[in-house]
DNA sequence: CGGCCGATCAGCT
DNA sequence: GCTGATCGGCCGA
C-alpha cells in the first residue's frame, strides 16, 4: 500500500516535454478515486511519447487541431482521453507549453489498489496483471472515460498522479511505438518506454514484436 | 504460442 | 465513406 503521505505530482513535473516525461512517468502512481470514494491505482510500467506536429503518428500531426484533440494543446498536466476503434478509450498526459501539442500515452500499469473493483470491469476472471495491460484495458479497469478528457490532473480529485517508486535505468527499455504502421519513418523511432520483463507491459510476451534498445541515459 | 480477424463507431474528409 | 495510438477469440501447428 502507498504511504498516506504520498506526494501529488505537480504541474512542473509534467511540463518537461514528451520524451523526458515518458521516461520519468515510469514507476509513478496513477490514481482514480471512484464516486463512492474507493481508490484504484497502479504504477506506470509502459509509456509512449508523441512529440509534436512533425510526428506523423500523432493526432496533432501537421498541426491538426480539431474538437477531438483540442486537449493536446492545453497546459501541461491536462488529460487527453480519446476514443478509438469504436469501443475503447486511451489516456494521455499533456506535457508542453500552451498550444504546443505534445503528450505521453499511458500504456501499462502494475495494479496496486482496488484490484477487486478493477476485476468487476471485465466479464471473465483474469489475473491482476491483465487488468491494466494496454492503453484501453487500463482505462476500462480504472473507469477512465471521455468524461475525463480535458481534466486538469494537477487539481482533480478523481484522477491524478502520485509519487511512486523509482525505476533504475538498467531495467528500462525503449522500442518503436505500437499500432502506428501508417506513420512512415516515425513508426521506427524508439519513443516507447517500458519496464523490462514486467507482466503488465502490452504485446506478445510482454514486449510486442518490437526490437528493444537500452534506455537513453540522457533522458531523465 | 503465434497469426488472423471481427467488433463497432467517433471523427475526419 | 474510410480508418484507427485496441482487444480478445479462434484456429492451426
Coordinates of C-alpha atoms (C1' of nucleotides) in Angstrom, one line a residue:
Chain A
X1 CA 0.0 0.0 0.0
X2 CA 1.2 3.5 -0.7
X3 CA 2.1 5.7 2.3
X4 CA -0.7 8.1 3.3
X5 CA 1.9 10.9 2.9
X6 CA 2.3 10.2 -0.9
X7 CA 3.1 13.3 -2.7
X8 CA 0.9 14.5 -5.5
X9 CA 2.7 15.2 -8.8
X10 CA 2.7 18.9 -9.7
X11 CA 2.5 21.0 -12.8
X12 CA 6.2 21.3 -13.1
X13 CA 6.6 17.5 -13.1
X14 CA 4.6 17.3 -16.3
X15 CA 5.8 20.4 -18.1
X16 CA 9.1 18.8 -19.4
X17 CA 8.1 17.6 -22.9
X18 CA 7.1 14.2 -24.0
X19 CA 10.4 12.3 -24.3
X20 CA 11.5 13.2 -20.8
X21 CA 8.1 12.7 -19.3
X22 CA 7.7 9.3 -20.9
X23 CA 10.8 8.2 -19.0
X24 CA 10.0 10.0 -15.8
X25 CA 6.5 8.6 -15.6
X26 CA 7.7 5.0 -15.2
X27 CA 7.1 4.0 -11.6
X28 CA 4.8 6.9 -10.8
X29 CA 1.3 6.1 -9.5
X30 CA -1.9 6.8 -11.5
X31 CA -4.8 7.2 -9.1
X32 CA -8.6 7.1 -9.8
X33 CA -11.0 7.9 -7.0
X34 CA -14.5 6.5 -7.7
X35 CA -17.7 8.3 -6.8
X36 CA -18.0 6.2 -3.6
X37 CA -14.5 7.2 -2.5
X38 CA -12.7 3.9 -3.3
X39 CA -9.2 4.4 -4.7
X40 CA -8.0 2.5 -7.7
X41 CA -4.3 2.9 -8.6
X42 CA -1.3 1.4 -10.3
X43 CA 2.3 2.1 -11.0
X44 CA 3.1 3.1 -14.6
X45 CA 5.2 0.5 -16.4
X46 CA 4.8 1.4 -20.1
X47 CA 4.5 4.8 -22.0
X48 CA 4.8 6.3 -25.4
X49 CA 5.9 9.9 -26.4
X50 CA 4.1 11.8 -29.1
X51 CA 6.4 14.6 -29.9
X52 CA 4.5 17.3 -31.8
X53 CA 3.2 18.5 -35.2
X54 CA 6.1 16.9 -37.1
X55 CA 5.3 13.5 -35.5
X56 CA 3.3 11.6 -38.2
X57 CA 1.9 9.2 -35.6
X58 CA 0.4 12.0 -33.5
X59 CA -3.2 13.1 -33.6
X60 CA -1.7 16.6 -33.9
X61 CA 0.4 15.7 -37.0
X62 CA 0.9 18.6 -39.4
X63 CA -0.8 20.9 -36.8
X64 CA -4.2 19.2 -36.9
X65 CA -6.4 20.9 -34.3
X66 CA -10.0 19.6 -34.1
X67 CA -12.6 19.2 -31.3
X68 CA -11.2 15.7 -30.7
X69 CA -7.6 16.6 -30.0
X70 CA -8.1 20.1 -28.5
X71 CA -6.9 18.9 -25.1
X72 CA -3.5 18.2 -26.6
X73 CA -3.0 21.9 -26.9
X74 CA -3.9 22.7 -23.3
X75 CA -1.4 23.3 -20.4
X76 CA 0.9 20.6 -19.1
X77 CA -0.9 18.2 -16.7
X78 CA -4.1 18.1 -18.7
X79 CA -5.6 14.7 -19.6
X80 CA -6.2 13.9 -23.3
X81 CA -8.7 11.0 -23.5
X82 CA -9.8 9.9 -26.9
X83 CA -11.9 7.1 -28.3
X84 CA -10.6 4.5 -30.8
X85 CA -12.0 1.5 -32.7
X86 CA -15.5 2.5 -31.7
X87 CA -15.2 0.7 -28.3
X88 CA -12.1 1.8 -26.4
X89 CA -10.6 4.9 -24.9
X90 CA -6.9 5.7 -24.1
X91 CA -5.3 8.2 -21.7
X92 CA -2.5 10.7 -22.5
X93 CA -0.9 13.3 -20.2
X94 CA -0.2 16.6 -21.9
X95 CA 3.3 18.0 -21.2
X96 CA 4.1 21.0 -23.4
X97 CA 3.6 24.7 -23.3
X98 CA 0.2 26.1 -24.1
X99 CA -0.7 25.5 -27.8
X100 CA 2.2 23.0 -28.1
X101 CA 0.6 19.6 -28.8
X102 CA 2.9 17.1 -27.1
X103 CA 1.7 14.3 -24.8
X104 CA 2.5 10.9 -23.3
X105 CA 0.3 7.8 -23.8
X106 CA 0.0 5.6 -20.7
X107 CA 0.1 2.0 -21.9
X108 CA 0.6 -0.2 -18.9
X109 CA 0.1 -0.2 -15.1
X110 CA 1.1 -2.6 -12.3
X111 CA -2.2 -2.7 -10.5
X112 CA -2.0 -1.8 -6.8
X113 CA -5.1 -0.5 -5.0
X114 CA -8.7 -1.6 -5.8
X115 CA -7.8 -4.7 -7.7
X116 CA -11.1 -6.4 -6.8
X117 CA -13.0 -3.4 -8.1
X118 CA -11.0 -3.4 -11.3
X119 CA -12.0 -7.0 -11.9
X120 CA -15.6 -6.0 -12.0
X121 CA -15.0 -4.1 -15.2
X122 CA -14.4 -7.4 -17.1
X123 CA -16.8 -10.2 -17.8
X124 CA -14.4 -13.1 -17.3
X125 CA -11.9 -13.7 -14.4
X126 CA -8.3 -12.7 -15.1
X127 CA -5.1 -12.3 -13.1
X128 CA -4.3 -8.8 -11.8
X129 CA -1.5 -8.0 -14.3
X130 CA -4.0 -8.5 -17.1
X131 CA -6.4 -5.8 -15.7
X132 CA -4.1 -2.9 -16.8
X133 CA -2.0 -4.2 -19.6
X134 CA -2.5 -2.0 -22.7
X135 CA -3.8 1.6 -23.0
X136 CA -7.5 0.7 -23.5
X137 CA -7.5 -2.1 -20.9
X138 CA -6.2 0.1 -18.2
X139 CA -8.8 2.8 -18.9
X140 CA -11.5 0.2 -18.6
X141 CA -10.2 -1.1 -15.3
X142 CA -9.7 2.4 -13.9
X143 CA -13.1 3.7 -15.1
X144 CA -11.4 6.4 -17.2
X145 CA -13.8 7.7 -19.8
X146 CA -14.1 10.5 -22.3
X147 CA -15.7 12.5 -19.5
X148 CA -12.1 12.9 -18.2
X149 CA -10.9 14.5 -21.4
X150 CA -9.5 17.9 -20.7
X151 CA -9.4 17.3 -16.9
X152 CA -6.5 19.0 -15.1
X153 CA -4.7 16.1 -13.4
X154 CA -2.8 18.6 -11.1
X155 CA -6.0 19.7 -9.4
X156 CA -8.6 16.9 -9.9
X157 CA -9.8 14.9 -7.0
X158 CA -10.9 11.9 -9.2
X159 CA -7.9 11.4 -11.5
X160 CA -4.4 12.4 -10.6
X161 CA -0.8 11.1 -10.1
X162 CA 1.3 10.5 -7.0
X163 CA 4.9 9.9 -6.5
X164 CA 5.6 6.2 -6.8
X165 CA 8.7 4.0 -6.9
X166 CA 11.9 4.8 -8.7
X167 CA 12.8 2.6 -11.6
X168 CA 16.5 2.2 -12.2
X169 CA 17.8 2.8 -15.7
X170 CA 19.1 -0.8 -16.3
X171 CA 15.6 -2.2 -16.2
X172 CA 14.2 0.3 -18.7
X173 CA 14.0 -0.4 -22.5
X174 CA 13.0 1.8 -25.4
X175 CA 11.3 0.4 -28.6
X176 CA 9.3 1.7 -31.5
X177 CA 5.7 2.6 -30.7
X178 CA 2.8 0.2 -31.2
X179 CA 0.0 0.3 -33.8
X180 CA 1.2 3.3 -35.9
X181 CA 2.5 1.5 -39.0
X182 CA 0.9 4.2 -41.1
X183 CA 3.4 6.8 -39.8
X184 CA 6.3 6.2 -42.2
X185 CA 9.7 6.7 -40.7
X186 CA 8.1 7.9 -37.4
X187 CA 6.9 4.3 -36.9
X188 CA 10.5 3.2 -36.3
X189 CA 11.6 5.8 -33.8
X190 CA 12.2 4.4 -30.3
X191 CA 9.5 6.5 -28.5
X192 CA 8.1 3.7 -26.3
X193 CA 9.4 3.2 -22.8
X194 CA 8.8 0.1 -20.7
X195 CA 10.0 -1.7 -17.6
X196 CA 11.8 -4.8 -18.9
X197 CA 10.1 -8.1 -18.1
X198 CA 7.1 -6.6 -16.4
X199 CA 3.9 -8.7 -16.9
X200 CA 1.7 -5.6 -17.5
X201 CA 3.7 -4.4 -20.5
X202 CA 1.5 -4.8 -23.6
X203 CA 2.2 -7.0 -26.6
X204 CA 3.1 -10.7 -27.0
X205 CA 5.4 -12.0 -24.3
X206 CA 5.3 -8.5 -22.8
X207 CA 7.3 -6.8 -25.5
X208 CA 5.4 -6.9 -28.7
X209 CA 7.4 -7.6 -31.9
X210 CA 9.5 -4.5 -31.4
X211 CA 13.2 -4.9 -31.0
X212 CA 14.4 -3.4 -27.7
X213 CA 17.2 -0.9 -27.0
X214 CA 18.6 0.2 -23.7
X215 CA 17.1 3.4 -22.4
X216 CA 18.8 6.6 -23.4
X217 CA 20.5 7.8 -20.2
X218 CA 20.4 11.3 -21.4
X219 CA 16.6 11.4 -20.9
X220 CA 15.6 11.8 -17.3
Chain B
dC1 C1' 2.5 -19.9 -28.9
dG2 C1' 1.6 -17.1 -32.9
dG3 C1' -1.2 -15.1 -36.5
dC4 C1' -5.6 -13.6 -38.2
dC5 C1' -9.7 -11.3 -38.0
dG6 C1' -14.2 -9.3 -36.3
dA7 C1' -16.2 -6.0 -33.2
dT8 C1' -18.1 -1.2 -33.6
dC9 C1' -18.4 3.9 -34.2
dA10 C1' -16.4 8.7 -33.5
dG11 C1' -14.2 11.7 -36.2
dC12 C1' -12.5 13.3 -40.2
dT13 C1' -12.7 14.1 -45.3
Chain C
dG1 C1' -17.2 6.6 -47.0
dC2 C1' -13.0 5.2 -44.6
dT3 C1' -9.9 4.5 -40.8
dG4 C1' -8.0 3.7 -36.4
dA5 C1' -2.1 5.4 -30.5
dT6 C1' -7.1 -2.0 -29.4
dC7 C1' -8.6 -6.2 -27.6
dG8 C1' -9.8 -10.9 -27.4
dG9 C1' -11.5 -15.1 -29.5
dC10 C1' -10.5 -18.7 -32.7
dC11 C1' -7.7 -21.6 -35.4
dG12 C1' -3.6 -24.2 -36.9
dA13 C1' 0.9 -26.0 -35.6

